[in-house]
PDB file of C-alpha atoms in Angstrom:
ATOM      1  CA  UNK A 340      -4.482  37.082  11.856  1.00 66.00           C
ATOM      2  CA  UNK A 341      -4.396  38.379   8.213  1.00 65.00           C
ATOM      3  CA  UNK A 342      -4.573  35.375   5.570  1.00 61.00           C
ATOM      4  CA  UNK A 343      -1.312  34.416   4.464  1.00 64.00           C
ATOM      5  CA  UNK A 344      -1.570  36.068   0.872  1.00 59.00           C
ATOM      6  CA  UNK A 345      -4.706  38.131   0.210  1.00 54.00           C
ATOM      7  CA  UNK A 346      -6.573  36.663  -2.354  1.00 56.00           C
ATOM      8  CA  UNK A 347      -4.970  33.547  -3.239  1.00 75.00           C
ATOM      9  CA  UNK A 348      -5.097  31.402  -0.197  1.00 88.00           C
ATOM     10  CA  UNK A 349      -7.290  28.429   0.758  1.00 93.00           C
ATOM     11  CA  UNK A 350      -8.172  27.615   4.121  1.00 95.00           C
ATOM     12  CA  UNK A 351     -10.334  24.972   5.533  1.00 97.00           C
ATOM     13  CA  UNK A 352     -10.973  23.539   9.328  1.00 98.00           C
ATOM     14  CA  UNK A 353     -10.351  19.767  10.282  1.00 98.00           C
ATOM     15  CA  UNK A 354     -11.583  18.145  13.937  1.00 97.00           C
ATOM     16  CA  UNK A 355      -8.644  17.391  16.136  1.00 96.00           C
ATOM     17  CA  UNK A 356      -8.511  13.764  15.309  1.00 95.00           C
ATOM     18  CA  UNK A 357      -6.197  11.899  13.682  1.00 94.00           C
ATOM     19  CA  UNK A 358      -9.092  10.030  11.490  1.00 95.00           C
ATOM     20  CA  UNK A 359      -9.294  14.083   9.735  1.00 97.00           C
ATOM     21  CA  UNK A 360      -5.532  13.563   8.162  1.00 96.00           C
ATOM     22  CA  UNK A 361      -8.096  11.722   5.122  1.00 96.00           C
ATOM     23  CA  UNK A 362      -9.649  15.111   4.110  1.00 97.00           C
ATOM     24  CA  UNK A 363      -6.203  16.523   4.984  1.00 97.00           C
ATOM     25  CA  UNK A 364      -4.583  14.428   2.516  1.00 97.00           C
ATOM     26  CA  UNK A 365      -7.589  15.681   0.125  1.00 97.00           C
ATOM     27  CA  UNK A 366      -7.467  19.151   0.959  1.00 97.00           C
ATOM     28  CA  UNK A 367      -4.026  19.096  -0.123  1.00 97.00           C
ATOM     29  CA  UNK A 368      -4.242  17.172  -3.344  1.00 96.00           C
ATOM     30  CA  UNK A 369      -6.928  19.873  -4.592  1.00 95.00           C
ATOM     31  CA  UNK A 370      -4.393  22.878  -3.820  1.00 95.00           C
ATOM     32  CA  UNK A 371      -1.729  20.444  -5.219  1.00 93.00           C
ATOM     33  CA  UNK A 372      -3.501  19.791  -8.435  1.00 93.00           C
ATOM     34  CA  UNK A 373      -3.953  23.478  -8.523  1.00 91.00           C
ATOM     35  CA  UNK A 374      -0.728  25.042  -8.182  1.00 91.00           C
ATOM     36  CA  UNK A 375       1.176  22.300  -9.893  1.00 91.00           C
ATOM     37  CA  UNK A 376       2.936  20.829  -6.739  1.00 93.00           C
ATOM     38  CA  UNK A 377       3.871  17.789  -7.476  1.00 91.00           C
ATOM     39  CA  UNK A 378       6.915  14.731  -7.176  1.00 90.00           C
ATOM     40  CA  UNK A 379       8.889  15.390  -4.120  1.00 91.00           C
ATOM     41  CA  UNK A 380       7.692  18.833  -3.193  1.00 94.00           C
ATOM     42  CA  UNK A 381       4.282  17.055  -2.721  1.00 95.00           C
ATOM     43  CA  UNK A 382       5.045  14.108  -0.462  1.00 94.00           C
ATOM     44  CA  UNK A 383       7.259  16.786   1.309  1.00 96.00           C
ATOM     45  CA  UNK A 384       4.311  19.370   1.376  1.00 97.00           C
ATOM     46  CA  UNK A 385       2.397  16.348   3.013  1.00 97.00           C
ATOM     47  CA  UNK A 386       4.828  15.094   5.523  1.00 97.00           C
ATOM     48  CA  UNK A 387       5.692  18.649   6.933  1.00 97.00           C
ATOM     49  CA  UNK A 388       1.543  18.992   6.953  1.00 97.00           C
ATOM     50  CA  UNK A 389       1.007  15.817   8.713  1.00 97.00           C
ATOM     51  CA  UNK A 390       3.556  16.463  11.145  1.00 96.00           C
ATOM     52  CA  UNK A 391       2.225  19.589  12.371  1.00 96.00           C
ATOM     53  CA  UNK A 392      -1.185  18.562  12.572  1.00 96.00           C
ATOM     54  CA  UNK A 393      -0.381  15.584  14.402  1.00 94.00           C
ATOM     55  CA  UNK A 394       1.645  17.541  16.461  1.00 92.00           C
ATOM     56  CA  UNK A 395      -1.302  19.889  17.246  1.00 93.00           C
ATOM     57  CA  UNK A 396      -3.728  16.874  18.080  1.00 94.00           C
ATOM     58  CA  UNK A 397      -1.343  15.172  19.885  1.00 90.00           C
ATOM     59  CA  UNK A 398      -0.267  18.272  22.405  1.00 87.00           C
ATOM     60  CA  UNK A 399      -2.458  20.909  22.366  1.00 87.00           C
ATOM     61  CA  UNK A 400      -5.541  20.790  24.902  1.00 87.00           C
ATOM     62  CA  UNK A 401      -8.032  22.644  22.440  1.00 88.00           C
ATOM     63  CA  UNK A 402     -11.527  21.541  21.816  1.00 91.00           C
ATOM     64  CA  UNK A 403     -11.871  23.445  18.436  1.00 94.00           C
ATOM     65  CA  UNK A 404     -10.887  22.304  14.711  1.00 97.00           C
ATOM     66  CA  UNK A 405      -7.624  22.890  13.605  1.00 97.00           C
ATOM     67  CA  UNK A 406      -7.239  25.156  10.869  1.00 97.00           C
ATOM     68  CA  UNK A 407      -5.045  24.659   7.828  1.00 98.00           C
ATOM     69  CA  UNK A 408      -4.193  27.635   5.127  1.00 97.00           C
ATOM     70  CA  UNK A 409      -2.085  27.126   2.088  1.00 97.00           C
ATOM     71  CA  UNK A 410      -0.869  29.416  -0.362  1.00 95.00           C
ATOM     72  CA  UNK A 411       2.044  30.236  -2.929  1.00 92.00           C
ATOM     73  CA  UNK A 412       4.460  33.202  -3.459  1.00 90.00           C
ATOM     74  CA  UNK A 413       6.433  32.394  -6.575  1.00 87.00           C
ATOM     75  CA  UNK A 414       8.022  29.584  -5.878  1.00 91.00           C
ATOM     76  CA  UNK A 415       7.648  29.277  -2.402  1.00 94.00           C
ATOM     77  CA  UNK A 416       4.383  27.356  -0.724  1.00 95.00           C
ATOM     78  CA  UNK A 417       3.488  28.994   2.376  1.00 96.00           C
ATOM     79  CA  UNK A 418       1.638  26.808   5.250  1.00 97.00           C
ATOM     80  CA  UNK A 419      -0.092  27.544   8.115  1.00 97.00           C
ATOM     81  CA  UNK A 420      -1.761  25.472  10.979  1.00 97.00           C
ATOM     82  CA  UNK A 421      -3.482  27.479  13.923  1.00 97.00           C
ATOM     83  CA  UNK A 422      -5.373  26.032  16.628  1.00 96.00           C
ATOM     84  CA  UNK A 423      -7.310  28.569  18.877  1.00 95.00           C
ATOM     85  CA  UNK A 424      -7.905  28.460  22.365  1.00 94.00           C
ATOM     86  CA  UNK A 425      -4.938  26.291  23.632  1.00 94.00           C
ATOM     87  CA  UNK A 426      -2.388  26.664  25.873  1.00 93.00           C
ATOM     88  CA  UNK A 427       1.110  27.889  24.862  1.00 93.00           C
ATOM     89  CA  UNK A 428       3.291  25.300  23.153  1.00 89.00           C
ATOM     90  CA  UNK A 429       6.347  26.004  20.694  1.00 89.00           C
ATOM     91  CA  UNK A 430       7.147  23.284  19.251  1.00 83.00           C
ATOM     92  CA  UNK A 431       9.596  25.197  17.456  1.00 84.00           C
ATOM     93  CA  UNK A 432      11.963  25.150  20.993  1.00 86.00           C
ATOM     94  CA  UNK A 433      10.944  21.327  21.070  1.00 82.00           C
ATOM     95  CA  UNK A 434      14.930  20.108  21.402  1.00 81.00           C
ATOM     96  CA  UNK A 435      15.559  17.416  18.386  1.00 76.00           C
ATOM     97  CA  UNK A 436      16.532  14.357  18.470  1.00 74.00           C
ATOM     98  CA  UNK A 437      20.268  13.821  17.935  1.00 76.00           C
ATOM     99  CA  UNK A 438      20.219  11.723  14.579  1.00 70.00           C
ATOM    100  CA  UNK A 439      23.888  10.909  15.539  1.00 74.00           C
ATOM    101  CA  UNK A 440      23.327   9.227  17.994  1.00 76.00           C
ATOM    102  CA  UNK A 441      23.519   5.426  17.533  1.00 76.00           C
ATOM    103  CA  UNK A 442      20.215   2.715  17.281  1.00 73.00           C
ATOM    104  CA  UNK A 443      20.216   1.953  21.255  1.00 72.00           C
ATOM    105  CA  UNK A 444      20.331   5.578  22.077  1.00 75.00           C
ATOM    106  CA  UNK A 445      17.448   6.789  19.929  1.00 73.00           C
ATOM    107  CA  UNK A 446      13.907   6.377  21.062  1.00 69.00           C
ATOM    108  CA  UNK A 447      10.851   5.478  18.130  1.00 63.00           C
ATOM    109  CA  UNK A 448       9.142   9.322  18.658  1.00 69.00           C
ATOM    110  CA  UNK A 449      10.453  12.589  18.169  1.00 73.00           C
ATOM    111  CA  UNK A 450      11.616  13.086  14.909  1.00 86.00           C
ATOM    112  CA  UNK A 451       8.599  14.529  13.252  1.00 90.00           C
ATOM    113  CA  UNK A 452       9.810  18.331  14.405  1.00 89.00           C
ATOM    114  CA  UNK A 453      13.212  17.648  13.313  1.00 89.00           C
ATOM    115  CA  UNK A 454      11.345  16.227   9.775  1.00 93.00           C
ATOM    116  CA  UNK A 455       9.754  19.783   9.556  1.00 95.00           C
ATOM    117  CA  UNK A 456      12.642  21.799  10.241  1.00 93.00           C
ATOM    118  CA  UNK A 457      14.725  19.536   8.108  1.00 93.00           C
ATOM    119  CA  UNK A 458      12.104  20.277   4.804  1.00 95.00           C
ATOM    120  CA  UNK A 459      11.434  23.890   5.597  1.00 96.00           C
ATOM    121  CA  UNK A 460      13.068  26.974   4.710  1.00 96.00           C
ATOM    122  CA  UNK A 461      11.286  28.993   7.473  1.00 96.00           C
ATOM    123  CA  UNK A 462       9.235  27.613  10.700  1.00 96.00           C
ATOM    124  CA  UNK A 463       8.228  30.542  12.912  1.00 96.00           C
ATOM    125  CA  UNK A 464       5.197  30.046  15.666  1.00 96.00           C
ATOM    126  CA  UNK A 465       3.392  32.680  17.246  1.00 96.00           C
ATOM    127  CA  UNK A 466       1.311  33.250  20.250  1.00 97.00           C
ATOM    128  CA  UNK A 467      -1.397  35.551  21.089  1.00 95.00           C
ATOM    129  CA  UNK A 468      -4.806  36.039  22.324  1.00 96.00           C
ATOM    130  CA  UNK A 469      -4.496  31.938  23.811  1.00 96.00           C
ATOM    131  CA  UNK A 470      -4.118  30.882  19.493  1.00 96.00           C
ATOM    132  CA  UNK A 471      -1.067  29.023  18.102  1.00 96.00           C
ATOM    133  CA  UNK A 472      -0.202  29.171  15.092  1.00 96.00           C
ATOM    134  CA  UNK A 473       2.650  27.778  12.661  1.00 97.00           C
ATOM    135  CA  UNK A 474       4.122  29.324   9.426  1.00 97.00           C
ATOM    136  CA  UNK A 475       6.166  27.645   7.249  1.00 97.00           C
ATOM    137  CA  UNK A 476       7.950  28.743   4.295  1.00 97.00           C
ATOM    138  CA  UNK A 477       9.105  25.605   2.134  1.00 97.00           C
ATOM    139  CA  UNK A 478      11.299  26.373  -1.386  1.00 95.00           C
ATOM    140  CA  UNK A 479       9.563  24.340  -4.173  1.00 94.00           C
ATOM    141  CA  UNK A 480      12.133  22.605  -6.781  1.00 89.00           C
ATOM    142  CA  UNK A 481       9.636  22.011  -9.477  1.00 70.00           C
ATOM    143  CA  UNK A 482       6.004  23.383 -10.546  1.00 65.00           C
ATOM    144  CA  UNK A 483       4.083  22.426 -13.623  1.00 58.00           C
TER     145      UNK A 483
ATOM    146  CA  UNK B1283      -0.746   2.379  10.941  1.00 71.00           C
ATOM    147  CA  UNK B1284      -2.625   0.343  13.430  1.00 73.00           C
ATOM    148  CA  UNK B1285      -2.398  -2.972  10.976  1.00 78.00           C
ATOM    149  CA  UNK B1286       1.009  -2.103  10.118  1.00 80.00           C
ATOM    150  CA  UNK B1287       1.952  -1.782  14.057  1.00 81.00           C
ATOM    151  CA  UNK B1288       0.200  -5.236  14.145  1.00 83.00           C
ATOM    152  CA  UNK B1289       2.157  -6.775  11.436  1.00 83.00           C
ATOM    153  CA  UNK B1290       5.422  -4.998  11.948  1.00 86.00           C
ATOM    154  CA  UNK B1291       5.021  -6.707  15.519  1.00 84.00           C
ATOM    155  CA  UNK B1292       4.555 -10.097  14.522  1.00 85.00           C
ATOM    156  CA  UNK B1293       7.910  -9.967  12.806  1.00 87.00           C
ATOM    157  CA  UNK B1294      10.567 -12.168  14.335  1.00 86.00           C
ATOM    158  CA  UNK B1295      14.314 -13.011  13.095  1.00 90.00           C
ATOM    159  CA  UNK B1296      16.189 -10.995  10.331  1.00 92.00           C
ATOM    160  CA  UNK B1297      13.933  -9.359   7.952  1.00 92.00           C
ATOM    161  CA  UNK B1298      14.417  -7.552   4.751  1.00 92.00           C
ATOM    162  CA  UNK B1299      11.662  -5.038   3.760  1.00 93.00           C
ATOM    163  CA  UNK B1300      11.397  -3.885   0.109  1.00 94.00           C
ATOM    164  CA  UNK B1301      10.716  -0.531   0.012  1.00 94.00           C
ATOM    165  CA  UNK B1302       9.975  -0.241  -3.705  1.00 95.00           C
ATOM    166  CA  UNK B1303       6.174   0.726  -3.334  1.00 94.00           C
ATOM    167  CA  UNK B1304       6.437   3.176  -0.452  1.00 93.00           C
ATOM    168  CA  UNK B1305       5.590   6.531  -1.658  1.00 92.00           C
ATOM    169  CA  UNK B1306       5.424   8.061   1.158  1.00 93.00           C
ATOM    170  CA  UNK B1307       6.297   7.767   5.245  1.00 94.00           C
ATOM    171  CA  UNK B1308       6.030  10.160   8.036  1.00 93.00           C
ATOM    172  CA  UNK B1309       7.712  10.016  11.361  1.00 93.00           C
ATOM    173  CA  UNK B1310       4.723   7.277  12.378  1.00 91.00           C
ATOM    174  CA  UNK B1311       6.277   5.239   9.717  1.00 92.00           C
ATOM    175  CA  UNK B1312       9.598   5.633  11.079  1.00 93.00           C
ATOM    176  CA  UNK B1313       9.400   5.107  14.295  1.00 90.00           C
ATOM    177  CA  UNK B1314       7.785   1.635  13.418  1.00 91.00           C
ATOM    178  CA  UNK B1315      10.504   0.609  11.622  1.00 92.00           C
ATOM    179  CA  UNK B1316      12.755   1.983  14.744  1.00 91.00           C
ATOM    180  CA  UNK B1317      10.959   0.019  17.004  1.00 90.00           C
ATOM    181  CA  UNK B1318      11.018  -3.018  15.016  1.00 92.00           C
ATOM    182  CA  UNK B1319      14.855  -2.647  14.463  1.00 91.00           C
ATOM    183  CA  UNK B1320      15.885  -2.611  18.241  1.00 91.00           C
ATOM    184  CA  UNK B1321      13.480  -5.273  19.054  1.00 92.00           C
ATOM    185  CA  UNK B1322      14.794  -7.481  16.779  1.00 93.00           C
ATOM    186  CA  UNK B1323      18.288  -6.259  17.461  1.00 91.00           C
ATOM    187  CA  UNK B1324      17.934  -7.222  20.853  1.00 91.00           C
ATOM    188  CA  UNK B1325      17.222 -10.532  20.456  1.00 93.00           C
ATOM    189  CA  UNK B1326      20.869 -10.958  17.594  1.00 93.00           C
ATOM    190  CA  UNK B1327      18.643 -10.302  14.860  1.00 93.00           C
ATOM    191  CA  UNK B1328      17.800  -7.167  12.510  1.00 90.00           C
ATOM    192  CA  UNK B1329      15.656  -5.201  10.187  1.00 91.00           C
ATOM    193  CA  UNK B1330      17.266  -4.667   6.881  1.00 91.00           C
ATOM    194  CA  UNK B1331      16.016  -2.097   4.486  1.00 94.00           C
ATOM    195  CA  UNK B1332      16.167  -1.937   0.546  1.00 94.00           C
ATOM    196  CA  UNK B1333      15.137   0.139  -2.025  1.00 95.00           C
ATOM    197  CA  UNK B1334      13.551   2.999  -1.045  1.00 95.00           C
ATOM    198  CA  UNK B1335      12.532   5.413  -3.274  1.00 94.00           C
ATOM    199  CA  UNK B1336      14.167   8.765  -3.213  1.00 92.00           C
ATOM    200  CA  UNK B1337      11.252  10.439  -0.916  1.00 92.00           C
ATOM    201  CA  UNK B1338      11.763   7.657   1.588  1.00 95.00           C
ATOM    202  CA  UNK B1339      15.305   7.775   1.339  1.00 95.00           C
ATOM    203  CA  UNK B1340      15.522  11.414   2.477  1.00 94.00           C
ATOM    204  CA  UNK B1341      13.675  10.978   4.726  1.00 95.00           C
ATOM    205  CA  UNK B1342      15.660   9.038   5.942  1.00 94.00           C
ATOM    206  CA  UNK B1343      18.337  10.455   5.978  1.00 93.00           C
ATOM    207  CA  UNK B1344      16.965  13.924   7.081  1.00 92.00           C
ATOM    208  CA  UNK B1345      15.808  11.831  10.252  1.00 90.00           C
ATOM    209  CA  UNK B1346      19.301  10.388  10.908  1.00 88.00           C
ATOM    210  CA  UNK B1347      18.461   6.656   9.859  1.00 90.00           C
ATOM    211  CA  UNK B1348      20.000   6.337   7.307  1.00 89.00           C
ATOM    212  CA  UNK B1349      22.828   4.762   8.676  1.00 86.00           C
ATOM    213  CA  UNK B1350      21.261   2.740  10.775  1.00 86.00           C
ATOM    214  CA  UNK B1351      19.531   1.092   7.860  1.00 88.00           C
ATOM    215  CA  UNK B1352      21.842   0.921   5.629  1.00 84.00           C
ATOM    216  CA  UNK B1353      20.100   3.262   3.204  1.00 87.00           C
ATOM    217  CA  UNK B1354      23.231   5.594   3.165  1.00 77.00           C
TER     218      UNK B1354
END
């Protein structure tokens, strides 16, 4: 797959553990510091982040690292997560949890999907050659 | 978030968490508090929430909790 935007992306791998979302956190903080996201846009860079990659751990069967790429078109960041050699799984059909419904209705998982969908502009996943991989498109409010 | 399972398990009767130095929570985070809410709701008691900072509020919120928390 072509990098998101020629030239100005960063991309780095991470083992499928949940101990990795420390150099995650890093990772980000260094493209952060470089871009100048910061306040909200940054914790909400890092949740949608976290989310997906915890997502990926969590429910795909791979055995490879899970690849993160960030980059930003005007005032849009762009983030994508791809893991290769898993089996199909759009979590982008995942069905969200009502947030209606009342306390004894509503179970302690699930809402990290809705989260992402909730802080995005776009979420598209794609399919091909046994590699997932999820695009987001989140609006920034504020850059230095 | 394995010491904070421990701790938030430990908690018994009504509790009121300050949320005044949480940056930052992810779904983990909420479904702790979740958790921690019916359990204590179950046994007539409850998990009371109180100034979050706006992150954590829309969070929140976003999630549907809001409500539930009284963070609306």
């Amino acid at each position: 797959m072509a990098p998101l935007v020629e030239s100005s992306s960063i991309k780095k791998y991470f083992p499928r553990d949940l101990s990795a979302l420390e150099s995650l956190f890093a990772f980000i903080a260094e493209f952060r510091a470089k871009h100048g996201v910061r306040g909200q846009d940054a914790r909400e860079v890092e949740l949608i982040i976290e989310e997906l990659f915890t997502n990926f751990v969590r429910h795909n069967d791979g055995q490879h690292e899970i690849s993160v790429e960030l980059a930003t078109v005007d005032e849009t960041i762009c983030i994508r997560i791809t893991d290769e050699d898993v089996d199909e799984f759009d979590l982008t059909q995942v069905p969200e949890p009502d947030p209606e419904r009342p306390l004894e209705d509503r179970r302690a998982g699930g809402m990290g999907i809705l989260l992402v969908r909730k802080l995005s502009q776009k979420v598209s996943y794609d399919y091909h050659d046994r590699t997932s991989t999820v695009t987001i498109l989140k609006r920034l409010t504020a850059r230095e | 978030m394995e010491s904070a399972r421990t701790s938030f398990d430990a908690l018994d009767g009504n509790v009121t968490a300050d949320l005044s130095k949480l940056d930052y929570i992810s779904s983990a985070g909420l479904g702790l508090f979740v958790r921690t809410h019916k359990r204590l709701v179950a046994t007539g008691h409850a998990l009371t929430l109180t100034n979050p900072t706006p992150h954590v509020r829309n969070v929140f919120h976003y999630a549907g909790l809001d409500k539930i928390f009284g963070l609306d």
